[in-house]
Amino acid sequence: MPQKWSREIVVRHILKRRRGGEKLSSDYIQKNCSPLYNAACIYCGSWRKAIEAAGLSYDDVRVLQRVCPVWSEEKIIATIKRRNRLKQPLNSNHIQKKEQRLYGAAIKYFGGWMQAIVATGLDYSKLRKKDPMRSWSKAAIVAEVLRRVEQGMSIRGGDVYLEDEGLYHAAKRHFGDGGWAKARVLAGFDPIDPRPFKIWNKQTVREEILQLHESGVALNTGSLQRSSYGYILGAGRVVFGNWAKAIR
């Protein structure tokens, strides 16, 4: 089963590695455990903040190496532009496999590789690796969902569409309407990522209910209370008075 990440799970992994006497320096984790590093940047803000969230001293675990670049937004943008000038690959899969430090820094400073590319002023759609010869099946699509999670990549529908349009459309061909959401469910994940921090009003509640419905989420009270989508119950009750009115 793929690792599902959260702030608590990141901290748990750090403490487990600490108890086992394993290295926790940023450079070592980026090179040998990039999914943990990427998750730490996403859920804690940076590797340093993740270490501190685990109650550890960052100075105690870091290993200073002169060969490691000191990243900043400006350095990331300059590196991407240089790679582009030299006609070096800039698609997400290649960077994750061959330039893990750069990829992790992009997540830390920009929230994702695509966002870093956009900040550079390049057209991400033109940089994606296109592979028209890929042959998709239902099993291959589900396997790709799992691979993306294991590699620390996003499985949000919008991100997948921008990063791998072929995969997104393959899910729709094989699974029908809401194909990517159905592929996520078969891989063991919720059909869409919950968004509990949205600003709720009648319009946004209606939109959220419709999106959940289109993604195949059961909208009865019992099912929502047992799922990660219980937030919409509270939003619907506050905005409309009760859940029945929100559904209507």
PDB file of C-alpha atoms in Angstrom:
ATOM      1  CA  MET A   1       0.000   0.000   0.000  1.00  0.00           C
ATOM      2  CA  PRO A   2       1.278   3.497  -0.747  1.00  0.00           C
ATOM      3  CA  GLN A   3       2.246   5.804   2.076  1.00  0.00           C
ATOM      4  CA  LYS A   4      -0.407   8.389   2.880  1.00  0.00           C
ATOM      5  CA  TRP A   5       1.262  11.491   4.276  1.00  0.00           C
ATOM      6  CA  SER A   6       0.245  14.057   6.861  1.00  0.00           C
ATOM      7  CA  ARG A   7       2.147  16.271   9.302  1.00  0.00           C
ATOM      8  CA  GLU A   8       1.759  13.642  12.034  1.00  0.00           C
ATOM      9  CA  ILE A   9       2.980  10.812   9.787  1.00  0.00           C
ATOM     10  CA  VAL A  10       6.014  12.850   8.711  1.00  0.00           C
ATOM     11  CA  VAL A  11       6.939  13.434  12.369  1.00  0.00           C
ATOM     12  CA  ARG A  12       6.406   9.748  13.146  1.00  0.00           C
ATOM     13  CA  HIS A  13       8.810   8.730  10.361  1.00  0.00           C
ATOM     14  CA  ILE A  14      11.434  11.213  11.535  1.00  0.00           C
ATOM     15  CA  LEU A  15      11.290   9.916  15.101  1.00  0.00           C
ATOM     16  CA  LYS A  16      11.427   6.309  13.882  1.00  0.00           C
ATOM     17  CA  ARG A  17      14.558   7.069  11.866  1.00  0.00           C
ATOM     18  CA  ARG A  18      16.038   8.876  14.881  1.00  0.00           C
ATOM     19  CA  ARG A  19      15.415   5.879  17.136  1.00  0.00           C
ATOM     20  CA  GLY A  20      17.027   3.627  14.539  1.00  0.00           C
ATOM     21  CA  GLY A  21      20.142   5.775  14.438  1.00  0.00           C
ATOM     22  CA  GLU A  22      19.619   6.738  10.792  1.00  0.00           C
ATOM     23  CA  LYS A  23      20.843  10.002   9.286  1.00  0.00           C
ATOM     24  CA  LEU A  24      18.398  12.900   9.232  1.00  0.00           C
ATOM     25  CA  SER A  25      20.372  15.532   7.356  1.00  0.00           C
ATOM     26  CA  SER A  26      18.503  17.292   4.582  1.00  0.00           C
ATOM     27  CA  ASP A  27      20.969  16.181   1.922  1.00  0.00           C
ATOM     28  CA  TYR A  28      20.813  12.534   2.971  1.00  0.00           C
ATOM     29  CA  ILE A  29      16.991  12.420   3.119  1.00  0.00           C
ATOM     30  CA  GLN A  30      16.615  14.134  -0.276  1.00  0.00           C
ATOM     31  CA  LYS A  31      18.945  11.569  -1.826  1.00  0.00           C
ATOM     32  CA  ASN A  32      17.757   8.415  -0.062  1.00  0.00           C
ATOM     33  CA  CYS A  33      14.165   9.105   1.005  1.00  0.00           C
ATOM     34  CA  SER A  34      12.753  11.760  -1.304  1.00  0.00           C
ATOM     35  CA  PRO A  35       9.048  10.916  -0.596  1.00  0.00           C
ATOM     36  CA  LEU A  36       9.596  11.717   3.099  1.00  0.00           C
ATOM     37  CA  TYR A  37      11.491  14.914   2.256  1.00  0.00           C
ATOM     38  CA  ASN A  38       8.833  16.081  -0.199  1.00  0.00           C
ATOM     39  CA  ALA A  39       6.036  15.296   2.265  1.00  0.00           C
ATOM     40  CA  ALA A  40       7.881  17.237   4.983  1.00  0.00           C
ATOM     41  CA  CYS A  41       8.117  20.293   2.710  1.00  0.00           C
ATOM     42  CA  ILE A  42       4.428  20.033   1.812  1.00  0.00           C
ATOM     43  CA  TYR A  43       2.969  19.385   5.270  1.00  0.00           C
ATOM     44  CA  CYS A  44       5.514  21.170   7.494  1.00  0.00           C
ATOM     45  CA  GLY A  45       6.859  23.891   5.232  1.00  0.00           C
ATOM     46  CA  SER A  46      10.470  22.705   5.114  1.00  0.00           C
ATOM     47  CA  TRP A  47      12.702  19.868   6.311  1.00  0.00           C
ATOM     48  CA  ARG A  48      13.987  22.060   9.141  1.00  0.00           C
ATOM     49  CA  LYS A  49      10.430  22.764  10.343  1.00  0.00           C
ATOM     50  CA  ALA A  50       9.623  19.051  10.168  1.00  0.00           C
ATOM     51  CA  ILE A  51      12.682  18.237  12.310  1.00  0.00           C
ATOM     52  CA  GLU A  52      11.677  20.898  14.830  1.00  0.00           C
ATOM     53  CA  ALA A  53       8.062  19.642  14.818  1.00  0.00           C
ATOM     54  CA  ALA A  54       9.472  16.284  15.915  1.00  0.00           C
ATOM     55  CA  GLY A  55      11.073  18.015  18.905  1.00  0.00           C
ATOM     56  CA  LEU A  56      14.617  17.639  17.570  1.00  0.00           C
ATOM     57  CA  SER A  57      17.381  20.206  17.128  1.00  0.00           C
ATOM     58  CA  TYR A  58      18.040  20.934  13.481  1.00  0.00           C
ATOM     59  CA  ASP A  59      21.676  21.768  14.238  1.00  0.00           C
ATOM     60  CA  ASP A  60      22.098  18.286  15.716  1.00  0.00           C
ATOM     61  CA  VAL A  61      20.914  16.449  12.599  1.00  0.00           C
ATOM     62  CA  ARG A  62      22.184  18.564   9.720  1.00  0.00           C
ATOM     63  CA  VAL A  63      25.407  17.760   7.928  1.00  0.00           C
ATOM     64  CA  LEU A  64      27.042  20.716   6.242  1.00  0.00           C
ATOM     65  CA  GLN A  65      28.446  19.914   2.826  1.00  0.00           C
ATOM     66  CA  ARG A  66      29.916  22.523   0.535  1.00  0.00           C
ATOM     67  CA  VAL A  67      28.709  20.669  -2.545  1.00  0.00           C
ATOM     68  CA  CYS A  68      25.072  21.161  -1.562  1.00  0.00           C
ATOM     69  CA  PRO A  69      23.571  24.285  -3.118  1.00  0.00           C
ATOM     70  CA  VAL A  70      21.840  26.801  -0.885  1.00  0.00           C
ATOM     71  CA  TRP A  71      18.442  27.140  -2.489  1.00  0.00           C
ATOM     72  CA  SER A  72      16.297  30.223  -2.818  1.00  0.00           C
ATOM     73  CA  GLU A  73      13.532  31.234  -5.206  1.00  0.00           C
ATOM     74  CA  GLU A  74      16.047  33.158  -7.313  1.00  0.00           C
ATOM     75  CA  LYS A  75      18.490  30.222  -7.483  1.00  0.00           C
ATOM     76  CA  ILE A  76      15.738  27.772  -8.455  1.00  0.00           C
ATOM     77  CA  ILE A  77      14.531  30.066 -11.247  1.00  0.00           C
ATOM     78  CA  ALA A  78      18.098  30.587 -12.480  1.00  0.00           C
ATOM     79  CA  THR A  79      18.730  26.823 -12.474  1.00  0.00           C
ATOM     80  CA  ILE A  80      15.559  26.124 -14.438  1.00  0.00           C
ATOM     81  CA  LYS A  81      16.413  28.819 -16.991  1.00  0.00           C
ATOM     82  CA  ARG A  82      19.927  27.422 -17.384  1.00  0.00           C
ATOM     83  CA  ARG A  83      18.581  23.914 -17.954  1.00  0.00           C
ATOM     84  CA  ASN A  84      16.152  25.298 -20.504  1.00  0.00           C
ATOM     85  CA  ARG A  85      18.927  27.149 -22.374  1.00  0.00           C
ATOM     86  CA  LEU A  86      20.975  23.943 -22.477  1.00  0.00           C
ATOM     87  CA  LYS A  87      17.938  21.990 -23.768  1.00  0.00           C
ATOM     88  CA  GLN A  88      18.042  19.724 -20.701  1.00  0.00           C
ATOM     89  CA  PRO A  89      14.823  17.887 -19.703  1.00  0.00           C
ATOM     90  CA  LEU A  90      12.489  19.826 -17.424  1.00  0.00           C
ATOM     91  CA  ASN A  91       9.566  17.428 -17.153  1.00  0.00           C
ATOM     92  CA  SER A  92       8.550  16.434 -13.629  1.00  0.00           C
ATOM     93  CA  ASN A  93       9.435  12.726 -13.892  1.00  0.00           C
ATOM     94  CA  HIS A  94      12.990  13.415 -15.047  1.00  0.00           C
ATOM     95  CA  ILE A  95      13.647  16.051 -12.381  1.00  0.00           C
ATOM     96  CA  GLN A  96      12.361  13.792  -9.607  1.00  0.00           C
ATOM     97  CA  LYS A  97      14.610  10.943 -10.698  1.00  0.00           C
ATOM     98  CA  LYS A  98      17.758  12.871 -11.638  1.00  0.00           C
ATOM     99  CA  GLU A  99      17.585  16.191  -9.757  1.00  0.00           C
ATOM    100  CA  GLN A 100      15.984  15.378  -6.425  1.00  0.00           C
ATOM    101  CA  ARG A 101      17.476  18.364  -4.591  1.00  0.00           C
ATOM    102  CA  LEU A 102      16.138  20.776  -7.196  1.00  0.00           C
ATOM    103  CA  TYR A 103      12.734  19.097  -7.129  1.00  0.00           C
ATOM    104  CA  GLY A 104      12.552  19.220  -3.333  1.00  0.00           C
ATOM    105  CA  ALA A 105      13.592  22.875  -3.320  1.00  0.00           C
ATOM    106  CA  ALA A 106      10.849  23.665  -5.857  1.00  0.00           C
ATOM    107  CA  ILE A 107       8.269  22.088  -3.555  1.00  0.00           C
ATOM    108  CA  LYS A 108       9.659  23.988  -0.562  1.00  0.00           C
ATOM    109  CA  TYR A 109       9.734  27.430  -2.186  1.00  0.00           C
ATOM    110  CA  PHE A 110       6.960  27.241  -4.787  1.00  0.00           C
ATOM    111  CA  GLY A 111       4.665  24.421  -3.635  1.00  0.00           C
ATOM    112  CA  GLY A 112       5.412  22.166  -6.616  1.00  0.00           C
ATOM    113  CA  TRP A 113       7.492  21.675  -9.743  1.00  0.00           C
ATOM    114  CA  MET A 114       4.803  23.036 -12.076  1.00  0.00           C
ATOM    115  CA  GLN A 115       4.489  26.208  -9.971  1.00  0.00           C
ATOM    116  CA  ALA A 116       8.277  26.704 -10.132  1.00  0.00           C
ATOM    117  CA  ILE A 117       8.202  26.392 -13.923  1.00  0.00           C
ATOM    118  CA  VAL A 118       5.371  28.930 -14.161  1.00  0.00           C
ATOM    119  CA  ALA A 119       7.263  31.331 -11.879  1.00  0.00           C
ATOM    120  CA  THR A 120      10.176  31.084 -14.295  1.00  0.00           C
ATOM    121  CA  GLY A 121       7.939  32.315 -17.103  1.00  0.00           C
ATOM    122  CA  LEU A 122       8.047  29.094 -19.134  1.00  0.00           C
ATOM    123  CA  ASP A 123       5.033  27.280 -20.564  1.00  0.00           C
ATOM    124  CA  TYR A 124       4.771  24.085 -18.551  1.00  0.00           C
ATOM    125  CA  SER A 125       2.532  22.404 -21.124  1.00  0.00           C
ATOM    126  CA  LYS A 126       5.398  22.595 -23.645  1.00  0.00           C
ATOM    127  CA  LEU A 127       7.901  21.053 -21.228  1.00  0.00           C
ATOM    128  CA  ARG A 128       5.921  17.997 -20.248  1.00  0.00           C
ATOM    129  CA  LYS A 129       7.261  14.738 -21.571  1.00  0.00           C
ATOM    130  CA  LYS A 130       4.832  13.547 -24.178  1.00  0.00           C
ATOM    131  CA  ASP A 131       4.731   9.815 -24.814  1.00  0.00           C
ATOM    132  CA  PRO A 132       1.984   9.036 -27.325  1.00  0.00           C
ATOM    133  CA  MET A 133       3.069   5.409 -27.500  1.00  0.00           C
ATOM    134  CA  ARG A 134       2.011   4.617 -23.939  1.00  0.00           C
ATOM    135  CA  SER A 135      -0.633   1.927 -23.821  1.00  0.00           C
ATOM    136  CA  TRP A 136      -3.033   2.349 -20.924  1.00  0.00           C
ATOM    137  CA  SER A 137      -5.235  -0.198 -19.177  1.00  0.00           C
ATOM    138  CA  LYS A 138      -7.280   0.112 -15.994  1.00  0.00           C
ATOM    139  CA  ALA A 139      -4.562  -1.705 -14.034  1.00  0.00           C
ATOM    140  CA  ALA A 140      -1.827   0.503 -15.520  1.00  0.00           C
ATOM    141  CA  ILE A 141      -3.727   3.671 -14.614  1.00  0.00           C
ATOM    142  CA  VAL A 142      -4.208   2.551 -10.999  1.00  0.00           C
ATOM    143  CA  ALA A 143      -0.538   1.570 -10.840  1.00  0.00           C
ATOM    144  CA  GLU A 144       0.370   5.074 -12.042  1.00  0.00           C
ATOM    145  CA  VAL A 145      -1.710   6.624  -9.246  1.00  0.00           C
ATOM    146  CA  LEU A 146       0.290   4.577  -6.748  1.00  0.00           C
ATOM    147  CA  ARG A 147       3.595   5.455  -8.429  1.00  0.00           C
ATOM    148  CA  ARG A 148       2.829   9.172  -8.282  1.00  0.00           C
ATOM    149  CA  VAL A 149       2.088   8.946  -4.560  1.00  0.00           C
ATOM    150  CA  GLU A 150       5.238   6.914  -3.876  1.00  0.00           C
ATOM    151  CA  GLN A 151       7.276   9.536  -5.749  1.00  0.00           C
ATOM    152  CA  GLY A 152       5.706  12.375  -3.770  1.00  0.00           C
ATOM    153  CA  MET A 153       3.786  13.675  -6.794  1.00  0.00           C
ATOM    154  CA  SER A 154       0.331  15.221  -6.646  1.00  0.00           C
ATOM    155  CA  ILE A 155      -2.732  13.152  -7.524  1.00  0.00           C
ATOM    156  CA  ARG A 156      -5.104  16.119  -7.595  1.00  0.00           C
ATOM    157  CA  GLY A 157      -7.066  16.006 -10.829  1.00  0.00           C
ATOM    158  CA  GLY A 158      -6.043  19.506 -11.904  1.00  0.00           C
ATOM    159  CA  ASP A 159      -2.352  18.854 -11.279  1.00  0.00           C
ATOM    160  CA  VAL A 160      -2.451  15.535 -13.120  1.00  0.00           C
ATOM    161  CA  TYR A 161      -4.173  17.153 -16.105  1.00  0.00           C
ATOM    162  CA  LEU A 162      -1.410  19.766 -16.330  1.00  0.00           C
ATOM    163  CA  GLU A 163       1.476  17.376 -15.680  1.00  0.00           C
ATOM    164  CA  ASP A 164       0.300  14.308 -17.618  1.00  0.00           C
ATOM    165  CA  GLU A 165      -2.698  15.044 -19.806  1.00  0.00           C
ATOM    166  CA  GLY A 166      -2.424  11.626 -21.476  1.00  0.00           C
ATOM    167  CA  LEU A 167      -2.856   9.837 -18.155  1.00  0.00           C
ATOM    168  CA  TYR A 168      -5.795  12.022 -17.162  1.00  0.00           C
ATOM    169  CA  HIS A 169      -7.660  11.369 -20.429  1.00  0.00           C
ATOM    170  CA  ALA A 170      -6.807   7.660 -20.279  1.00  0.00           C
ATOM    171  CA  ALA A 171      -8.595   7.480 -16.911  1.00  0.00           C
ATOM    172  CA  LYS A 172     -11.661   9.084 -18.463  1.00  0.00           C
ATOM    173  CA  ARG A 173     -11.610   6.659 -21.425  1.00  0.00           C
ATOM    174  CA  HIS A 174     -11.311   3.578 -19.242  1.00  0.00           C
ATOM    175  CA  PHE A 175     -13.471   4.580 -16.267  1.00  0.00           C
ATOM    176  CA  GLY A 176     -15.984   7.005 -17.804  1.00  0.00           C
ATOM    177  CA  ASP A 177     -17.139  10.295 -16.273  1.00  0.00           C
ATOM    178  CA  GLY A 178     -15.141  11.157 -13.174  1.00  0.00           C
ATOM    179  CA  GLY A 179     -12.492   8.742 -14.423  1.00  0.00           C
ATOM    180  CA  TRP A 180      -9.566  10.139 -12.449  1.00  0.00           C
ATOM    181  CA  ALA A 181     -11.604  10.158  -9.227  1.00  0.00           C
ATOM    182  CA  LYS A 182     -12.552   6.500  -9.839  1.00  0.00           C
ATOM    183  CA  ALA A 183      -8.913   5.598 -10.469  1.00  0.00           C
ATOM    184  CA  ARG A 184      -7.978   7.220  -7.148  1.00  0.00           C
ATOM    185  CA  VAL A 185     -10.627   5.174  -5.324  1.00  0.00           C
ATOM    186  CA  LEU A 186      -9.341   1.915  -6.863  1.00  0.00           C
ATOM    187  CA  ALA A 187      -5.851   2.869  -5.695  1.00  0.00           C
ATOM    188  CA  GLY A 188      -7.149   3.279  -2.142  1.00  0.00           C
ATOM    189  CA  PHE A 189      -7.555   7.055  -1.942  1.00  0.00           C
ATOM    190  CA  ASP A 190     -10.509   9.407  -1.566  1.00  0.00           C
ATOM    191  CA  PRO A 191     -11.898  10.456  -4.958  1.00  0.00           C
ATOM    192  CA  ILE A 192     -10.781  14.063  -4.432  1.00  0.00           C
ATOM    193  CA  ASP A 193      -8.666  15.838  -1.834  1.00  0.00           C
ATOM    194  CA  PRO A 194     -10.753  17.354   0.988  1.00  0.00           C
ATOM    195  CA  ARG A 195     -10.674  21.155   1.173  1.00  0.00           C
ATOM    196  CA  PRO A 196     -11.668  22.013   4.751  1.00  0.00           C
ATOM    197  CA  PHE A 197     -10.214  25.525   4.664  1.00  0.00           C
ATOM    198  CA  LYS A 198     -12.442  26.880   1.910  1.00  0.00           C
ATOM    199  CA  ILE A 199     -14.504  30.009   2.591  1.00  0.00           C
ATOM    200  CA  TRP A 200     -18.096  28.789   2.680  1.00  0.00           C
ATOM    201  CA  ASN A 201     -21.167  30.565   1.375  1.00  0.00           C
ATOM    202  CA  LYS A 202     -24.215  29.322  -0.555  1.00  0.00           C
ATOM    203  CA  GLN A 203     -22.369  29.283  -3.842  1.00  0.00           C
ATOM    204  CA  THR A 204     -19.236  27.485  -2.633  1.00  0.00           C
ATOM    205  CA  VAL A 205     -21.278  24.932  -0.644  1.00  0.00           C
ATOM    206  CA  ARG A 206     -23.393  24.173  -3.725  1.00  0.00           C
ATOM    207  CA  GLU A 207     -20.267  23.832  -5.880  1.00  0.00           C
ATOM    208  CA  GLU A 208     -18.610  21.523  -3.364  1.00  0.00           C
ATOM    209  CA  ILE A 209     -21.679  19.288  -3.050  1.00  0.00           C
ATOM    210  CA  LEU A 210     -21.944  18.997  -6.836  1.00  0.00           C
ATOM    211  CA  GLN A 211     -18.244  18.186  -7.200  1.00  0.00           C
ATOM    212  CA  LEU A 212     -18.435  15.518  -4.501  1.00  0.00           C
ATOM    213  CA  HIS A 213     -21.509  14.045  -6.171  1.00  0.00           C
ATOM    214  CA  GLU A 214     -19.825  13.981  -9.598  1.00  0.00           C
ATOM    215  CA  SER A 215     -16.810  12.276  -8.009  1.00  0.00           C
ATOM    216  CA  GLY A 216     -19.006   9.491  -6.645  1.00  0.00           C
ATOM    217  CA  VAL A 217     -18.945  10.513  -2.984  1.00  0.00           C
ATOM    218  CA  ALA A 218     -21.992   9.308  -1.024  1.00  0.00           C
ATOM    219  CA  LEU A 219     -23.775  12.394   0.312  1.00  0.00           C
ATOM    220  CA  ASN A 220     -25.913  10.877   3.049  1.00  0.00           C
ATOM    221  CA  THR A 221     -25.130  12.054   6.553  1.00  0.00           C
ATOM    222  CA  GLY A 222     -23.836   8.720   7.847  1.00  0.00           C
ATOM    223  CA  SER A 223     -21.388   8.195   4.984  1.00  0.00           C
ATOM    224  CA  LEU A 224     -20.043  11.739   5.205  1.00  0.00           C
ATOM    225  CA  GLN A 225     -19.515  11.476   8.956  1.00  0.00           C
ATOM    226  CA  ARG A 226     -17.424   8.338   8.427  1.00  0.00           C
ATOM    227  CA  SER A 227     -15.374   9.856   5.613  1.00  0.00           C
ATOM    228  CA  SER A 228     -12.882  12.694   5.303  1.00  0.00           C
ATOM    229  CA  TYR A 229     -15.630  14.878   3.806  1.00  0.00           C
ATOM    230  CA  GLY A 230     -17.494  15.559   7.037  1.00  0.00           C
ATOM    231  CA  TYR A 231     -16.494  19.209   6.772  1.00  0.00           C
ATOM    232  CA  ILE A 232     -19.180  19.761   4.106  1.00  0.00           C
ATOM    233  CA  LEU A 233     -21.872  18.674   6.579  1.00  0.00           C
ATOM    234  CA  GLY A 234     -20.969  21.477   8.954  1.00  0.00           C
ATOM    235  CA  ALA A 235     -20.656  23.996   6.144  1.00  0.00           C
ATOM    236  CA  GLY A 236     -24.039  23.010   4.694  1.00  0.00           C
ATOM    237  CA  ARG A 237     -25.789  23.218   8.051  1.00  0.00           C
ATOM    238  CA  VAL A 238     -24.327  26.616   8.870  1.00  0.00           C
ATOM    239  CA  VAL A 239     -25.047  28.173   5.480  1.00  0.00           C
ATOM    240  CA  PHE A 240     -28.434  26.584   4.710  1.00  0.00           C
ATOM    241  CA  GLY A 241     -29.753  25.766   8.175  1.00  0.00           C
ATOM    242  CA  ASN A 242     -29.638  21.977   7.815  1.00  0.00           C
ATOM    243  CA  TRP A 243     -28.175  19.333   5.530  1.00  0.00           C
ATOM    244  CA  ALA A 244     -31.473  18.506   3.792  1.00  0.00           C
ATOM    245  CA  LYS A 245     -31.835  22.118   2.633  1.00  0.00           C
ATOM    246  CA  ALA A 246     -28.241  22.134   1.419  1.00  0.00           C
ATOM    247  CA  ILE A 247     -28.878  19.004  -0.652  1.00  0.00           C
ATOM    248  CA  ARG A 248     -32.080  20.453  -2.111  1.00  0.00           C
TER     249      ARG A 248
END
